[in-house]
Amino acid sequence: MLTEITPVVRQQGLGHDYYLLTLHAPEIARTVQPGQFVHLRVPGMESGILRRPFSVFKAEHDELTLLYRVIGQGTNAMRRLQPGEEVNLLGPLGHGFPPIEQDKFPVLIAGGYGAAALYLAAARAARRGMICMGASTATDILCSRDFQDLDWEVRLATEDGTAGTRGLVTEVLDQWLAQRPENCIPEFLACGPNGMLRAVSRRAQAGGWRAWVSLDRHMGCGMGACLACVQKVRKPKPDGSEEWQWVRLCTEGPVFESRDIIWDEND
Amino acid sequence: MINPPPSGGLAVNLAGIAMKNPVMSASGTFGYGQEFARILDLNLMGAIVVKGISPRPASGNSTPRMVETPAGLINAIGLQNPGCDTFIAEYLPFLRQFQTPTIVNIWGTTLADYAEIAGRFEGVPGVHGLELNISCPNIKAGGMAFGIQPDMARQAIKAARRATRLPLIVKLPPHLFSIAEFARLAEDNGADALSITNSLPAMAVDIEQRRPILANITGGLTGPAIHPVALKLVWDAAKAVKIPIIGMGGIVSAREALAFILAGATAVAVGTASFTDSPR
Ligand SMILES: Cc1cc2nc3c(=O)[nH]c(=O)nc-3n(C[C@H](O)[C@H](O)[C@H](O)COP(=O)(O)OP(=O)(O)OC[C@H]3O[C@@H](n4cnc5c(N)ncnc54)[C@H](O)[C@@H]3O)c2cc1C
Ligand SMILES: Cc1cc2nc3c(=O)[nH]c(=O)nc-3n(C[C@H](O)[C@H](O)[C@H](O)COP(=O)(O)O)c2cc1C
Ligand code: FES
C-alpha cells in the first residue's frame, strides 16, 4: 500500500452523471487486485476534508481507471479534473475478491456502479462466466460492453424495462439458475446496494454455493486506524457456538464472504 | 510569546518525555501506529499517542460512526478498543522498535477503572507516558461525566495519579465552564501536562430522512472547523498553569501548529488531518 501522486490522463463523460477518470498511477496499477479500492484526495472541494473511496475499475499498463457517479461535493469536484492535474491516491486498499476456483462457474451481479468493482475480477478470471447487471433504468447500466468484450455473457435487468428484463437483477439471476446445466456450480461475486447483496446471499445460502460481496460504507482514514467503517461479522468460538465481532471494511473488506456477514435490519 | 525553542532545534522535553520534535499523533486518529507505518516512517514523529485503551475490551457504537461536515467531521466511534491485555500483548511490541516515545491514551467508566488502567502500565517497557481521557463525549456511562464536572474530574485524576509514576497528561474537553479553572485543577492534582483539546459535542441531521445521521445521535466535531476554538482554550490554559500543554484541534499544516506554540503550547498533536494528508 502506498501513496501516489497521479496525473489525470483522461476524463470521459458517460452521460447521466457517470464518468470515467483515468490516472497515470504505475505503482498502484501494477499491484491492484480485483475488488480493491483507492482513497482519493479530491482537489478543489468546497468544505470537504476527507478522501473519497473508489473501486479500481480498470488497471492497464500504467493507468488506472475509476468509474464514478456524481453525487455530492467530492464527485462534483472530481468531474472538473482536467488532464495533467494531479490527484493524491492512497492504494491499493483492502481485501478484494479471491480468485475463482477452476471447477466453479463465475456469476457476477452488479447494481449500478457496482460494475466498477467487478470488472477486474472478470478480466482476470481463469474462465469466462456470466454477469447480471441491474439498475433502475437503462442509462444506469454501465459499461456492459466491456464485459461483452471479454466474451462474458451479459444479462440485463431494469426496473422500468428500458433495457433487458423488466424487474430486479435477482430475477434475471433466478432465470439463469433455473436453466443452468446440472453440473454447473456457480460462485457469486456481487457489488451493489445492500438489498441486492442480501438477496444474492440468500440464493447462495439456499443453493449451498459461495458468494463474495463488496460492501459500501462511509470511510475516514481508509487505512484501518479510525474504526469508522466497521461491519459486524460472525466469529465462531472454539466450543462451536458463535459470537460477533467488528471488522474494518477498509482493511479486512470491502469484500466479504456473504455467510460471515451479520446484516443490519436497515440493509 | 512563551516557550522559546530549546537551542539545538526542534527537540522538546514534555514533562520528562524526550521528543525529537514537538509533533505527535492525536489519540484515535493514528490507530496503534502500525496502520500508518505503511506510508510514514514512525521514527520521524515526536511521539505516538495511541487510540484510547480501557481495562477491558470495548465494542464501541453502532454505525454510522462518522459524518463529514463543513471543514470537519463528527465521529462517534465510541472508544472501541481491544482492551489493555491485548494491547500490551499484540500492539505494543510493534511500537517498541521505533526511536519514538509511545504515549497510551487511557479511559474508564468508573473511578476504579481509571486507577486500574493507569496502574497497568507501570514498568511496561515501551510506554513513555499516559494521556488520561476524561473528555470523550461519546460514552454516556462515564467519560463525559468525569470530564465536565470538577469533582469527578478531580477524583479521576487523583485515582490515576496514585496508580502510576509515568508522566501523566490530562486531556481536557472544550466545553467547560472555565478552562483555566480545570487546567489548575488538573495541575493541582498531579497532572504533568495537559492535552487541549478533545472533540466538540456536535450532531448532524439528515433532513430528507428526518433523523440524526450518526447511530449514536451525537458525536464529537474535529478538524479545521475547531481550530480557532482550540487555540483560544490553549491560550487561556497557558496563562493559568505552569505545566506544559499539547495543543490540538484542526491542525492541517505548520501554520496551525505554530499558532498553538505561539499561544503557549509546548507540543502539538495532529488528528483528523492524518485521514487526508500523506507524506507524499
Ligand atoms: C469501497 C468503496 C468503493 C466505492 N467504489 C465506487 C465506485 O467505483 N464508483 C462510484 O461512483 N462510487 C463508489 N463508491 C462510493 C463513493 O465513495 C461515494 O459516492 C463518494 O464518496 C461520494 O462523495 P461525494 O463527496 O460526491 O458525496 P457527498 O455525499 O458530498 O459525501 C459526503 C461524505 O459521505 C461519503 N459518502 C457519500 N456517499 C458514499 C457512499 N456511497 N459510499 C461511501 N462513502 C460515501 C463521502 O466519502 C464523504 O465523506 C465506493 C465506496 C466504497 C466504500
Ligand atoms: C475518529 C476519531 C477518534 C478519536 N478517538 C479518541 C480517543 O480514543 N481518545 C481521545 O482522547 N481522543 C480521541 N479523539 C480526539 C482527538 O485525539 C483530538 O483531540 C481531536 O480530534 C482534535 O484534533 P483534530 O482536530 O486535529 O482532529 C478522536 C478523534 C477522532 C476524529
Ligand atoms: S476508514 Fe478508518 S478504519 Fe476504515
XYZ file of C-alpha atoms and ligand atoms in Angstrom:
635
model
C 0.000 0.000 0.000
C 1.319 3.385 -0.828
C 0.535 6.944 -1.703
C 0.984 8.041 -5.241
C 0.684 11.424 -6.926
C -1.126 10.612 -10.124
C -1.642 12.941 -13.092
C -5.034 12.817 -14.795
C -4.722 11.203 -18.215
C -8.296 11.492 -19.324
C -11.784 12.281 -18.120
C -14.659 10.826 -20.078
C -18.332 11.544 -19.528
C -20.646 8.551 -19.970
C -23.782 10.666 -19.675
C -26.285 10.819 -16.841
C -23.755 11.813 -14.180
C -21.394 8.911 -14.837
C -17.740 9.468 -15.643
C -14.537 7.544 -16.263
C -11.413 9.048 -14.733
C -8.096 7.672 -15.945
C -4.968 8.365 -13.894
C -1.301 7.669 -14.537
C -0.595 5.517 -11.486
C 2.039 2.918 -12.427
C 2.676 1.555 -8.928
C -0.949 1.068 -7.953
C -1.913 -0.184 -11.425
C 0.762 -2.864 -11.197
C -0.254 -4.212 -7.794
C -4.026 -3.772 -7.556
C -6.136 -6.911 -7.081
C -9.764 -7.280 -8.216
C -12.150 -5.629 -5.760
C -9.546 -3.385 -4.124
C -10.046 0.353 -3.975
C -8.193 3.657 -3.829
C -8.769 6.529 -1.421
C -8.698 9.719 -3.431
C -7.907 13.184 -2.171
C -10.130 15.360 -4.324
C -8.583 18.734 -5.129
C -10.908 21.720 -5.050
C -13.672 20.543 -2.712
C -15.508 23.439 -1.116
C -15.506 22.343 2.503
C -14.935 18.594 2.443
C -11.872 17.294 4.255
C -11.979 13.532 3.784
C -10.682 11.415 0.946
C -13.243 9.573 -1.198
C -13.095 5.793 -1.780
C -13.452 4.331 -5.305
C -13.083 0.815 -6.636
C -10.463 0.328 -9.274
C -12.431 -0.335 -12.450
C -9.553 -0.992 -14.834
C -5.800 -1.245 -14.417
C -3.952 -1.452 -17.702
C -0.279 -0.723 -18.327
C 0.484 2.254 -16.090
C -3.057 3.531 -15.949
C -5.885 3.220 -13.505
C -9.491 3.932 -14.447
C -12.246 4.757 -11.982
C -15.918 4.620 -12.900
C -17.865 7.057 -10.784
C -21.208 8.688 -10.320
C -21.520 12.345 -9.383
C -23.498 12.543 -6.162
C -22.037 15.258 -3.927
C -19.278 17.805 -3.498
C -16.364 15.392 -3.876
C -17.535 13.755 -7.059
C -18.597 17.155 -8.405
C -15.056 18.412 -7.930
C -13.691 15.199 -9.487
C -15.769 15.798 -12.577
C -13.902 19.062 -13.170
C -10.426 17.489 -13.102
C -8.528 18.184 -16.325
C -5.746 16.136 -17.951
C -2.414 16.966 -16.346
C -3.871 17.891 -12.960
C -2.530 15.789 -10.106
C -4.500 13.654 -7.704
C -3.170 12.144 -4.474
C -4.143 8.481 -4.152
C -3.794 6.014 -1.322
C -3.871 2.444 -2.509
C -4.408 -0.226 -3.395
C -6.509 -0.690 -0.266
C -8.471 -3.514 1.318
C -9.025 -7.157 0.503
C -10.789 -7.819 -2.777
C -12.276 -10.876 -4.481
C -10.390 -14.175 -4.212
C -9.558 -15.999 -7.451
C -12.476 -18.176 -8.511
C -11.792 -21.897 -8.320
C -11.452 -23.720 -11.652
C -14.446 -26.003 -11.072
C -16.802 -23.113 -10.294
C -18.735 -21.032 -12.793
C -18.274 -17.308 -12.038
C -21.527 -15.380 -11.805
C -21.185 -11.652 -11.271
C -24.062 -9.492 -10.075
C -23.734 -5.718 -10.429
C -26.066 -2.982 -9.274
C -25.338 0.439 -10.819
C -21.692 1.455 -10.381
C -21.093 -1.889 -8.649
C -19.882 -2.973 -12.080
C -16.719 -0.979 -11.365
C -15.691 -3.312 -8.557
C -16.302 -6.428 -10.669
C -14.573 -5.759 -13.969
C -11.047 -6.747 -12.911
C -12.387 -9.975 -11.400
C -13.918 -10.837 -14.783
C -10.867 -9.761 -16.766
C -8.575 -11.920 -14.626
C -10.833 -14.934 -14.108
C -9.456 -18.289 -15.236
C -12.664 -18.990 -17.150
C -15.425 -16.948 -18.720
C -18.644 -16.554 -16.830
C -21.799 -14.532 -16.745
C -22.707 -11.122 -15.396
C -26.174 -9.934 -14.407
C -26.360 -6.167 -14.428
C -29.249 -4.336 -12.866
C -30.347 -0.737 -12.466
C -33.490 1.342 -12.238
C -33.228 2.460 -15.850
C -31.145 1.803 -18.986
C -28.835 4.807 -18.526
C -27.676 3.398 -15.174
C -26.459 0.172 -16.794
C -22.758 0.839 -17.023
C -20.053 -0.484 -19.269
C -21.851 -3.692 -20.245
C -19.828 -3.569 -23.486
C -16.617 -4.016 -21.533
C -17.869 -7.351 -20.208
C -19.069 -8.398 -23.670
C -15.604 -7.620 -24.987
C -14.252 -10.169 -22.520
C -16.660 -12.665 -24.131
C -18.708 -12.876 -20.969
C -22.422 -13.452 -21.176
C -24.234 -10.288 -20.104
C -27.824 -10.327 -18.835
C -29.561 -7.059 -18.062
C -32.463 -6.038 -15.869
C -34.023 -2.612 -15.375
C -36.860 -1.730 -13.085
C -38.574 0.312 -15.818
C -37.876 -2.217 -18.570
C -35.805 0.195 -20.713
C -33.055 -2.420 -21.030
C -33.156 -6.213 -20.653
C -35.762 -7.843 -18.468
C -38.141 -5.614 -16.563
C -37.562 -6.144 -12.861
C -34.803 -6.709 -10.375
C -31.421 -8.116 -11.237
C -32.091 -11.060 -8.934
C -34.981 -12.110 -11.197
C -32.543 -12.439 -14.087
C -30.271 -14.381 -11.792
C -33.149 -16.700 -10.847
C -33.957 -17.357 -14.514
C -30.375 -18.314 -15.145
C -30.216 -20.511 -12.029
C -33.351 -22.363 -13.148
C -31.903 -23.082 -16.598
C -28.310 -23.853 -15.766
C -26.835 -27.304 -16.506
C -26.970 -29.572 -13.508
C -23.207 -29.992 -13.158
C -22.608 -26.240 -13.165
C -21.646 -24.977 -9.698
C -21.876 -21.195 -9.564
C -19.818 -18.867 -7.389
C -21.236 -15.383 -6.915
C -19.336 -12.106 -6.862
C -21.542 -9.109 -6.235
C -21.394 -5.361 -5.725
C -24.345 -3.011 -5.428
C -26.947 -1.833 -2.942
C -27.219 -3.812 0.297
C -30.714 -5.071 -0.551
C -29.329 -6.669 -3.693
C -26.341 -8.132 -1.875
C -28.607 -9.680 0.716
C -30.814 -11.183 -1.955
C -27.757 -12.703 -3.636
C -26.551 -14.030 -0.276
C -29.884 -15.744 0.328
C -29.665 -17.515 -3.019
C -26.119 -18.644 -2.311
C -27.149 -19.989 1.055
C -30.183 -21.800 -0.353
C -28.104 -23.466 -3.085
C -25.107 -24.230 -0.896
C -22.828 -22.045 -3.029
C -20.365 -19.341 -2.099
C -20.996 -15.641 -2.568
C -18.470 -12.818 -2.207
C -19.979 -9.390 -1.754
C -18.342 -5.974 -1.822
C -19.842 -3.586 0.730
C -20.080 0.188 0.735
C -19.609 2.267 3.873
C -18.584 5.818 4.686
C -14.893 5.918 5.479
C -12.474 8.093 7.356
C -8.843 7.093 7.054
C -9.206 4.118 4.707
C -6.192 2.626 6.469
C -7.620 0.791 9.457
C -6.911 3.472 12.045
C -10.162 5.323 12.777
C -12.731 2.483 13.068
C -15.410 4.462 11.214
C -16.043 1.781 8.596
C -16.776 -1.268 10.718
C -19.070 -4.171 9.816
C -20.448 -6.922 12.057
C -19.345 -10.431 11.118
C -19.760 -13.852 12.663
C -16.953 -15.207 14.800
C -17.032 -18.915 15.583
C -15.921 -19.838 19.089
C -13.805 -22.933 19.844
C -16.794 -24.612 21.553
C -18.789 -24.472 18.312
C -21.028 -21.596 19.339
C -20.872 -18.191 17.732
C -20.357 -14.570 18.663
C -19.923 -11.418 16.605
C -17.052 -9.041 16.038
C -16.376 -5.827 14.166
C -14.145 -5.904 11.116
C -12.946 -2.880 9.177
C -14.396 -2.503 5.721
C -11.310 -0.611 4.531
C -8.865 -3.254 5.721
C -10.451 -6.691 6.177
C -13.010 -5.788 3.452
C -14.622 -4.335 1.403
C -15.211 -7.875 0.071
C -16.554 -10.488 2.480
C -17.943 -13.956 2.100
C -21.666 -13.424 2.459
C -22.225 -16.119 5.087
C -19.933 -14.252 7.509
C -21.889 -11.016 7.376
C -24.387 -10.057 10.048
C -26.750 -7.765 8.182
C -28.320 -4.722 9.756
C -32.124 -4.587 9.927
C -31.985 -1.495 7.708
C -29.942 -3.212 4.990
C 5.263 34.728 23.408
C 6.256 31.891 25.701
C 8.313 28.716 25.400
C 11.262 29.742 23.254
C 12.502 26.641 21.406
C 15.464 24.947 23.091
C 18.751 25.616 21.363
C 19.574 22.611 19.242
C 16.479 22.726 17.114
C 13.095 21.138 17.393
C 13.653 18.793 20.332
C 11.362 19.250 23.318
C 11.112 17.690 26.729
C 7.484 17.221 27.589
C 7.114 16.504 31.280
C 10.067 14.143 31.149
C 9.239 12.629 27.777
C 12.148 13.430 25.451
C 10.860 14.110 21.951
C 12.967 14.895 18.899
C 10.301 17.304 17.703
C 7.016 18.610 19.103
C 4.699 16.846 16.636
C 2.601 13.974 17.970
C -0.369 11.977 16.722
C -3.756 12.674 18.319
C -5.364 9.680 20.001
C -7.879 7.759 17.904
C -6.684 9.118 14.591
C -3.498 7.088 14.297
C -4.632 3.623 15.388
C -1.780 1.819 17.130
C 0.891 3.175 14.791
C 1.029 0.031 12.628
C -1.664 1.250 10.301
C 0.303 4.341 9.311
C 3.739 2.709 9.308
C 2.919 1.568 5.788
C 3.109 5.123 4.467
C 5.046 7.013 7.133
C 8.381 6.478 8.905
C 7.298 6.466 12.549
C 10.815 7.484 13.565
C 10.045 10.940 12.205
C 7.368 11.573 14.819
C 7.869 13.408 18.091
C 5.634 10.913 19.910
C 2.910 8.433 19.072
C -0.335 8.646 21.028
C -2.415 5.519 20.516
C -6.173 5.014 20.413
C -7.899 5.097 23.822
C -7.439 1.902 25.858
C -9.724 0.690 28.640
C -9.169 -2.076 31.221
C -11.399 -4.442 29.254
C -12.312 -4.667 25.521
C -14.974 -2.201 24.347
C -17.090 -2.708 21.237
C -17.952 0.940 20.639
C -21.039 2.364 18.963
C -23.206 1.165 16.090
C -22.742 2.560 12.586
C -22.834 5.146 11.052
C -19.983 6.325 13.235
C -18.676 9.251 11.217
C -20.054 12.066 9.115
C -18.244 14.785 7.228
C -19.382 18.343 7.992
C -18.118 21.705 6.680
C -14.360 21.863 7.343
C -14.559 18.973 9.765
C -16.130 15.693 10.737
C -18.219 14.357 13.573
C -17.285 10.980 14.986
C -18.982 8.695 17.444
C -16.681 5.673 17.336
C -17.454 5.019 20.981
C -13.899 4.174 22.056
C -13.818 0.696 20.512
C -10.602 -0.985 21.618
C -9.223 -4.482 22.284
C -8.621 -3.813 25.991
C -5.428 -3.389 27.934
C -4.153 -7.001 27.895
C -4.482 -7.436 24.158
C -2.979 -4.008 23.558
C 0.110 -4.855 25.611
C 0.497 -8.334 24.113
C -0.314 -7.660 20.462
C 0.068 -3.979 19.623
C 2.757 -2.545 21.886
C 5.648 -4.799 20.723
C 5.436 -3.275 17.247
C 5.833 0.235 18.636
C 8.905 -0.699 20.666
C 11.074 -0.977 17.560
C 10.923 2.776 16.900
C 13.004 5.572 18.384
C 9.775 7.413 19.153
C 8.101 7.539 22.550
C 4.692 5.886 22.867
C 2.002 7.561 24.936
C -1.016 5.463 25.829
C -4.378 7.218 25.921
C -6.457 5.654 28.712
C -10.075 5.848 29.824
C -12.601 4.168 32.032
C -16.214 4.333 33.065
C -15.674 4.217 36.847
C -13.067 5.608 39.254
C -11.858 2.065 39.827
C -11.334 1.734 36.067
C -9.186 4.857 35.989
C -6.975 3.595 38.803
C -6.761 0.132 37.262
C -5.880 1.220 33.757
C -3.329 3.803 34.899
C -1.636 1.215 37.102
C -1.436 -1.374 34.337
C 1.385 0.416 32.530
C 3.801 0.681 35.471
C 7.030 -0.933 34.336
C 5.661 -1.979 30.966
C 8.550 -1.490 28.521
C 7.859 0.830 25.630
C 5.316 3.060 27.375
C 6.655 6.562 27.997
C 3.601 8.354 29.266
C -0.148 8.186 29.799
C -2.788 10.513 28.438
C -5.901 10.468 30.589
C -9.069 10.939 28.576
C -11.641 12.433 30.906
C -13.252 14.177 27.992
C -14.685 11.804 25.454
C -18.210 12.963 24.601
C -19.370 9.555 23.431
C -19.639 7.361 26.474
C -22.763 8.147 28.377
C -21.716 5.998 31.277
C -18.581 7.793 32.249
C -16.231 9.743 30.023
C -18.387 12.810 29.774
C -19.358 12.930 33.408
C -15.727 12.809 34.529
C -14.725 15.454 32.076
C -17.032 18.316 32.784
C -17.783 18.093 36.492
C -14.912 19.434 38.604
C -15.378 16.940 41.431
C -15.491 13.924 39.158
C -12.514 15.172 37.188
C -10.505 15.722 40.370
C -11.228 12.196 41.602
C -10.380 10.583 38.274
C -7.088 12.470 38.014
C -6.201 11.638 41.616
C -7.010 7.961 41.099
C -4.789 7.790 38.026
C -2.005 9.815 39.678
C -1.841 7.486 42.662
C -1.638 4.468 40.347
C 1.307 5.481 38.170
C 4.708 7.141 38.193
C 4.680 7.600 34.428
C 4.294 11.143 33.084
C 0.542 11.820 33.288
C -1.044 14.022 30.654
C -4.644 15.050 31.328
C -6.744 15.653 28.228
C -9.380 18.333 28.696
C -12.652 18.696 26.818
C -13.521 22.044 25.234
C -16.957 22.602 26.729
C -16.041 23.595 30.257
C -17.331 26.381 32.424
C -13.780 27.640 32.812
C -10.763 26.086 31.096
C -8.407 27.994 33.402
C -10.077 26.524 36.479
C -9.954 23.000 35.068
C -6.348 23.370 33.990
C -5.392 24.432 37.507
C -7.442 21.616 38.989
C -5.529 19.110 36.862
C -2.186 20.685 37.765
C -3.016 20.698 41.486
C -3.995 17.037 41.417
C -0.852 15.734 39.839
C -1.066 16.244 36.068
C 2.364 16.615 34.462
C 0.972 18.090 31.241
C -2.331 18.937 29.557
C -3.759 17.984 26.167
C -6.079 20.659 24.826
C -8.472 19.829 23.324
C -10.763 16.913 22.609
C -13.643 16.963 20.095
C -16.596 19.375 20.477
C -20.023 17.870 21.207
C -21.943 18.028 17.937
C -24.591 16.384 15.772
C -25.788 16.244 12.178
C -29.312 15.658 10.894
C -30.386 14.085 7.620
C -33.193 16.444 6.643
C -34.609 14.127 3.958
C -34.843 11.152 6.304
C -35.679 13.454 9.234
C -33.289 11.741 11.599
C -29.813 12.106 13.091
C -27.076 10.789 10.812
C -24.964 9.118 13.495
C -26.276 5.940 15.094
C -25.219 7.408 18.428
C -27.186 10.583 17.541
C -24.428 12.865 18.838
C -20.678 12.796 18.458
C -17.586 14.976 18.543
C -16.563 17.583 15.981
C -12.900 17.722 14.910
C -10.827 19.114 12.061
C -10.182 22.646 10.767
C -13.594 23.848 11.982
C -12.484 23.628 15.626
C -9.004 25.134 15.320
C -9.856 28.688 16.449
C -11.792 27.294 19.420
C -8.903 25.051 20.464
C -6.426 27.908 20.075
C -8.363 30.122 22.488
C -8.562 27.271 25.016
C -4.798 26.721 24.854
C -4.217 30.449 25.236
C -6.424 30.644 28.331
C -4.984 27.496 29.913
C -1.379 28.515 29.277
C -1.908 31.646 31.336
C -3.331 29.609 34.210
C -0.774 26.809 34.684
C 2.972 26.121 34.615
C 2.797 22.534 33.289
C 3.339 22.100 29.532
C 0.404 21.993 27.121
C -0.074 19.906 23.981
C -2.192 21.904 21.527
C -4.525 20.023 19.204
C -7.584 20.719 17.109
C -7.698 21.344 13.383
C -4.011 21.288 12.545
C -3.625 20.784 8.800
C -0.258 22.470 8.242
C 2.663 24.037 10.072
C 0.678 27.280 10.349
C -1.869 25.961 12.843
C 0.862 24.121 14.745
C 2.867 27.334 15.064
C -0.220 29.213 16.191
C -0.623 26.725 19.059
C 3.049 27.109 20.031
C 2.719 30.902 19.962
C -0.387 30.670 22.116
C 1.597 28.784 24.742
C 1.737 25.109 23.716
C 4.950 23.126 24.119
C 3.943 20.413 21.650
C 1.145 19.771 19.167
C -0.890 16.783 18.017
C -2.310 16.146 14.561
C -5.624 14.305 14.382
C -8.177 14.464 11.599
C -5.626 15.703 9.050
C -3.985 12.251 9.150
C -7.033 10.894 7.304
C -6.324 13.105 4.321
C -2.715 14.133 4.259
C 0.135 11.887 3.250
C 3.917 12.150 3.319
C 3.974 12.412 -0.462
C -15.033 0.510 -1.122
C -15.875 1.531 -1.875
C -15.819 1.561 -3.258
C -16.571 2.509 -3.979
N -16.483 2.498 -5.330
C -17.172 3.402 -6.055
C -17.101 3.413 -7.487
O -16.391 2.606 -8.095
N -17.817 4.346 -8.166
C -18.606 5.264 -7.511
O -19.247 6.089 -8.178
N -18.693 5.275 -6.165
C -18.001 4.373 -5.420
N -18.109 4.380 -4.043
C -18.939 5.400 -3.405
C -18.179 6.732 -3.362
O -17.146 6.650 -2.396
C -19.124 7.885 -2.981
O -20.078 8.042 -3.993
C -18.371 9.189 -2.820
O -17.553 9.140 -1.661
C -19.322 10.366 -2.718
O -18.583 11.527 -2.432
P -19.235 12.953 -2.626
O -18.342 13.944 -1.967
O -19.561 13.209 -4.042
O -20.622 12.824 -1.863
P -21.091 13.522 -0.508
O -22.407 12.969 -0.198
O -20.930 15.012 -0.584
O -20.036 12.964 0.522
C -20.086 13.247 1.893
C -19.329 12.166 2.624
O -20.023 10.934 2.544
C -19.227 9.926 1.932
N -20.076 9.126 1.047
C -21.187 9.559 0.377
N -21.728 8.523 -0.312
C -20.967 7.441 -0.055
C -21.033 6.083 -0.461
N -21.989 5.614 -1.262
N -20.071 5.246 -0.008
C -19.100 5.674 0.807
N -18.990 6.953 1.225
C -19.913 7.814 0.800
C -18.148 10.680 1.201
O -16.979 9.906 1.001
C -17.939 11.855 2.102
O -17.123 11.525 3.178
C -17.386 3.438 -3.296
C -17.446 3.407 -1.897
C -16.719 2.471 -1.181
C -16.790 2.454 0.312
C -12.077 9.245 14.742
C -11.559 9.901 15.997
C -11.329 9.136 17.138
C -10.861 9.714 18.310
N -10.624 8.924 19.389
C -10.116 9.473 20.536
C -9.801 8.662 21.673
O -9.934 7.426 21.644
N -9.347 9.270 22.803
C -9.141 10.629 22.867
O -8.715 11.135 23.899
N -9.400 11.420 21.791
C -9.882 10.889 20.641
N -10.134 11.696 19.531
C -9.872 13.159 19.620
C -8.503 13.512 19.027
O -7.456 12.880 19.731
C -8.273 15.044 19.026
O -8.339 15.511 20.353
C -9.302 15.756 18.192
O -9.555 15.014 17.036
C -8.877 17.178 17.800
O -7.823 17.194 16.868
P -8.016 17.318 15.253
O -8.944 18.457 15.009
O -6.633 17.517 14.712
O -8.610 16.036 14.812
C -10.610 11.124 18.348
C -10.833 11.894 17.197
C -11.300 11.307 16.024
C -11.510 12.156 14.812
S -11.901 4.046 7.300
Fe -10.685 4.319 9.086
S -10.672 2.277 9.834
Fe -11.650 2.029 7.938
